[in-house]
Amino acid sequence: RIAGRSERVLVLDEAEGDATLCGALGVGEGADLLQLLDGRSTLADILQPVPGLVGRVPAAAAALALPLLDDARRACLIEALRILHRHAGFVLVHASGEQAAEPSPFVLAAPRRLVVAEASASGATDAYQTIKGLAAAGAGSVHVAVCRAHGRSDAVAFFRSLEALVRRHVGVPLAWVGELERDDIAGGLQQPLQTSAREAGAAFLRRVTSPARAGVMRA
C-alpha cells in the first residue's frame, strides 16, 4: 500500500527469517547492507530492484552492528544510507513486532512508528505488546493502521478499543491513520510532518548516528 504511492519508496528491511518482506516483494534474501564494509559488495549489489519501488535493502545485520562499529566503518554505513535517501521520496524501515522492545537505531531514528493491527482478538494482543515494547524503548507516540476489518465502523471500533487499552496500561497516545486496504497510509504518516522529505531524511541520518556514538547496544 505504501509502495503504491507516486513517490519513490525505499524499504530498509531489518526483519529476519519469515518476518522479512522477501515473499511479499518477490525477491530473495539478498546481501545485507553491512556487507558494504568488506569491500566485496556495492550499493548496486545490495539494492534489490522491485517494480514500483526504489527497491529493498536487507539491513538486519547492519541494524544490529551499527552501535558496535568504529568511527570509520560507521561513517561508511551512514554515507551509504545518505546516498540511498537521495533516490527515495519515502523510506520505510520494516521491522518485526517482536523487536519492538529492543528497537534498532534505524527504528529509533525514524520520525514515525507505524503498527499495523489486524482487527481480531489475536491482532489486538499482538498490537498491544508491540506498542508496549515501543513505549518502553522511548516512543512518544505510535501510529496505527487497521487491517482485515469488516468495514469502517468495525475498524474504528477496534482502534478505539485498542487506544483505550493502551491509554489505561501504557500511557502512549495512538494516532489513527486509517485502514490498510482503503486509505492512503503513507499520506497519513506524512501529514503531521512540517518538514520536507529531504529534511526528514537528514534528521533520520542524524538520529541514526547519535545513538551509535553514544554506545547504545541491542541485547
Short mmCIF file of C-alpha atoms in Angstrom, two decimals:
data_model
loop_
_atom_site.label_atom_id
_atom_site.label_comp_id
_atom_site.label_asym_id
_atom_site.label_seq_id
_atom_site.Cartn_x
_atom_site.Cartn_y
_atom_site.Cartn_z
CA ARG A 1 0.00 0.00 0.00
CA ILE A 2 2.76 2.44 0.87
CA ALA A 3 4.70 1.44 -2.24
CA GLY A 4 1.63 2.27 -4.35
CA ARG A 5 2.23 6.00 -3.91
CA SER A 6 3.72 8.05 -6.70
CA GLU A 7 6.78 8.84 -4.59
CA ARG A 8 9.78 6.55 -4.85
CA VAL A 9 9.80 4.18 -1.87
CA LEU A 10 12.91 2.60 -0.38
CA VAL A 11 12.49 -0.30 2.03
CA LEU A 12 15.14 -0.95 4.69
CA ASP A 13 14.16 -4.46 5.74
CA GLU A 14 15.69 -5.35 9.10
CA ALA A 15 13.32 -8.22 9.88
CA GLU A 16 14.73 -11.74 9.84
CA GLY A 17 13.58 -15.16 8.70
CA ASP A 18 9.91 -15.46 7.78
CA ALA A 19 9.24 -11.91 9.01
CA THR A 20 11.11 -10.29 6.09
CA LEU A 21 9.34 -8.79 3.07
CA CYS A 22 11.09 -11.15 0.65
CA GLY A 23 7.96 -13.17 -0.08
CA ALA A 24 5.68 -10.14 -0.35
CA LEU A 25 8.05 -8.35 -2.74
CA GLY A 26 9.11 -11.44 -4.68
CA VAL A 27 12.84 -11.20 -4.02
CA GLY A 28 15.48 -13.39 -2.39
CA GLU A 29 17.19 -12.70 0.92
CA GLY A 30 19.97 -10.72 -0.77
CA ALA A 31 23.20 -9.26 0.61
CA ASP A 32 22.94 -7.25 3.81
CA LEU A 33 23.83 -3.54 3.90
CA LEU A 34 26.62 -4.43 6.34
CA GLN A 35 28.44 -6.29 3.56
CA LEU A 36 29.42 -2.94 2.06
CA LEU A 37 32.12 -2.78 4.72
CA ASP A 38 34.08 -5.79 3.50
CA GLY A 39 34.63 -4.20 0.08
CA ARG A 40 33.14 -7.10 -1.86
CA SER A 41 29.67 -5.58 -2.36
CA THR A 42 28.50 -2.25 -3.74
CA LEU A 43 25.20 -0.43 -3.21
CA ALA A 44 24.15 -1.65 -6.64
CA ASP A 45 24.72 -5.23 -5.47
CA ILE A 46 22.76 -4.75 -2.26
CA LEU A 47 19.78 -2.72 -3.52
CA GLN A 48 17.18 -5.22 -4.75
CA PRO A 49 15.05 -3.73 -7.55
CA VAL A 50 11.30 -4.09 -7.03
CA PRO A 51 8.70 -2.82 -9.56
CA GLY A 52 7.20 0.45 -8.32
CA LEU A 53 9.84 0.98 -5.63
CA VAL A 54 13.37 2.27 -5.40
CA GLY A 55 13.97 -1.21 -4.02
CA ARG A 56 14.59 -3.29 -0.91
CA VAL A 57 17.79 -3.20 1.13
CA PRO A 58 18.34 -6.09 3.58
CA ALA A 59 19.56 -4.42 6.76
CA ALA A 60 19.17 -6.84 9.69
CA ALA A 61 22.92 -7.26 10.27
CA ALA A 62 23.60 -3.55 9.71
CA ALA A 63 20.94 -2.57 12.26
CA LEU A 64 22.45 -4.92 14.83
CA ALA A 65 26.07 -3.95 14.18
CA LEU A 66 25.76 -0.16 13.84
CA PRO A 67 26.32 0.69 17.55
CA LEU A 68 29.39 -1.56 17.63
CA LEU A 69 31.24 -0.18 14.60
CA ASP A 70 34.32 2.02 14.81
CA ASP A 71 34.07 5.59 13.53
CA ALA A 72 35.38 4.83 10.03
CA ARG A 73 33.05 1.90 9.39
CA ARG A 74 30.09 3.73 10.89
CA ALA A 75 30.78 6.73 8.65
CA CYS A 76 30.87 4.41 5.62
CA LEU A 77 27.48 2.93 6.52
CA ILE A 78 25.92 6.35 7.19
CA GLU A 79 27.19 7.64 3.84
CA ALA A 80 25.60 4.63 2.11
CA LEU A 81 22.29 5.46 3.80
CA ARG A 82 22.64 9.10 2.75
CA ILE A 83 23.10 8.06 -0.89
CA LEU A 84 20.05 5.78 -0.71
CA HIS A 85 17.96 8.58 0.79
CA ARG A 86 18.77 10.84 -2.16
CA HIS A 87 16.95 8.47 -4.51
CA ALA A 88 13.85 7.98 -2.34
CA GLY A 89 10.80 10.08 -1.61
CA PHE A 90 9.68 7.78 1.23
CA VAL A 91 11.89 5.50 3.34
CA LEU A 92 10.19 2.61 5.13
CA VAL A 93 12.06 0.74 7.86
CA HIS A 94 10.45 -2.68 8.18
CA ALA A 95 10.96 -4.49 11.48
CA SER A 96 9.33 -7.44 13.20
CA GLY A 97 6.91 -6.68 16.02
CA GLU A 98 8.97 -8.99 18.21
CA GLN A 99 11.82 -6.46 18.02
CA ALA A 100 9.74 -3.62 19.47
CA ALA A 101 11.17 -3.87 23.00
CA GLU A 102 14.70 -3.60 21.57
CA PRO A 103 14.32 -1.35 18.52
CA SER A 104 17.32 -0.85 16.28
CA PRO A 105 18.98 2.53 15.68
CA PHE A 106 17.02 2.69 12.41
CA VAL A 107 13.66 2.29 14.16
CA LEU A 108 14.62 4.72 16.92
CA ALA A 109 15.70 7.28 14.30
CA ALA A 110 12.51 7.07 12.24
CA PRO A 111 10.23 10.12 12.67
CA ARG A 112 7.11 7.91 12.70
CA ARG A 113 6.45 4.41 14.01
CA LEU A 114 3.55 2.55 12.42
CA VAL A 115 1.92 -0.56 13.87
CA VAL A 116 -0.38 -2.45 11.51
CA ALA A 117 -3.02 -4.15 13.67
CA GLU A 118 -5.32 -6.91 12.48
CA ALA A 119 -8.91 -6.36 13.62
CA SER A 120 -9.15 -9.52 15.73
CA ALA A 121 -8.56 -10.65 19.30
CA SER A 122 -5.08 -12.00 18.48
CA GLY A 123 -4.36 -8.87 16.43
CA ALA A 124 -5.23 -6.67 19.41
CA THR A 125 -2.91 -8.71 21.65
CA ASP A 126 -0.03 -8.53 19.16
CA ALA A 127 -0.51 -4.80 18.59
CA TYR A 128 -0.68 -4.09 22.32
CA GLN A 129 2.54 -5.99 23.01
CA THR A 130 4.32 -4.22 20.14
CA ILE A 131 3.15 -0.79 21.29
CA LYS A 132 4.12 -1.60 24.87
CA GLY A 133 7.61 -2.53 23.68
CA LEU A 134 7.97 0.66 21.65
CA ALA A 135 6.81 2.72 24.63
CA ALA A 136 9.36 1.03 26.90
CA ALA A 137 12.03 1.96 24.35
CA GLY A 138 11.03 5.61 24.47
CA ALA A 139 8.45 6.07 21.71
CA GLY A 140 6.42 9.20 22.40
CA SER A 141 3.51 8.17 20.19
CA VAL A 142 2.58 5.40 17.77
CA HIS A 143 0.60 5.48 14.54
CA VAL A 144 -1.84 2.65 13.95
CA ALA A 145 -3.33 1.29 10.73
CA VAL A 146 -6.04 -1.37 10.97
CA CYS A 147 -6.29 -4.25 8.51
CA ARG A 148 -8.82 -7.02 7.76
CA ALA A 149 -11.74 -5.20 9.36
CA HIS A 150 -15.27 -5.96 8.12
CA GLY A 151 -15.85 -2.29 7.39
CA ARG A 152 -15.08 1.23 8.52
CA SER A 153 -17.19 1.05 11.68
CA ASP A 154 -15.52 -2.22 12.67
CA ALA A 155 -12.05 -0.72 12.08
CA VAL A 156 -12.81 2.42 14.06
CA ALA A 157 -14.33 0.43 16.93
CA PHE A 158 -11.25 -1.82 17.03
CA PHE A 159 -8.92 1.19 17.09
CA ARG A 160 -10.86 2.89 19.87
CA SER A 161 -10.76 -0.28 21.96
CA LEU A 162 -7.01 -0.63 21.43
CA GLU A 163 -6.49 3.07 22.15
CA ALA A 164 -8.39 2.80 25.45
CA LEU A 165 -6.37 -0.26 26.47
CA VAL A 166 -3.05 1.42 25.64
CA ARG A 167 -4.05 4.67 27.36
CA ARG A 168 -5.01 2.79 30.50
CA HIS A 169 -1.98 0.49 30.79
CA VAL A 170 0.82 2.09 28.75
CA GLY A 171 0.07 5.81 28.52
CA VAL A 172 1.31 6.32 24.95
CA PRO A 173 -1.00 8.24 22.58
CA LEU A 174 -2.08 6.44 19.41
CA ALA A 175 -2.70 8.19 16.10
CA TRP A 176 -5.23 6.72 13.67
CA VAL A 177 -4.03 6.65 10.05
CA GLY A 178 -6.85 4.55 8.61
CA GLU A 179 -7.48 1.14 7.12
CA LEU A 180 -4.62 -0.52 5.29
CA GLU A 181 -6.83 -1.69 2.43
CA ARG A 182 -8.75 1.55 1.88
CA ASP A 183 -6.75 4.60 2.98
CA ASP A 184 -3.58 6.42 1.98
CA ILE A 185 -1.43 5.21 4.86
CA ALA A 186 1.76 6.88 3.62
CA GLY A 187 -0.07 10.19 3.27
CA GLY A 188 -1.47 9.82 6.77
CA LEU A 189 2.01 9.25 8.16
CA GLN A 190 3.42 12.29 6.40
CA GLN A 191 0.56 14.66 7.16
CA PRO A 192 1.70 15.82 10.64
CA LEU A 193 5.26 16.47 9.47
CA GLN A 194 6.16 20.13 8.99
CA THR A 195 9.43 19.34 7.25
CA SER A 196 10.25 18.36 3.68
CA ALA A 197 11.22 14.83 2.70
CA ARG A 198 14.84 15.97 2.40
CA GLU A 199 14.80 17.50 5.91
CA ALA A 200 13.18 14.38 7.35
CA GLY A 201 15.85 12.23 5.72
CA ALA A 202 18.62 14.40 7.15
CA ALA A 203 17.04 14.17 10.62
CA PHE A 204 16.88 10.37 10.29
CA LEU A 205 20.58 10.19 9.48
CA ARG A 206 21.45 12.42 12.45
CA ARG A 207 19.45 10.22 14.80
CA VAL A 208 20.98 7.02 13.40
CA THR A 209 24.44 8.43 14.03
CA SER A 210 23.83 9.77 17.55
CA PRO A 211 22.73 6.58 19.34
CA ALA A 212 25.61 4.68 17.78
CA ARG A 213 28.14 7.21 19.05
CA ALA A 214 26.58 7.06 22.48
CA GLY A 215 27.22 3.33 22.60
CA VAL A 216 23.58 2.21 22.53
CA MET A 217 23.54 -1.55 22.12
CA ARG A 218 20.92 -4.18 21.49
CA ALA A 219 20.99 -7.27 23.67
#
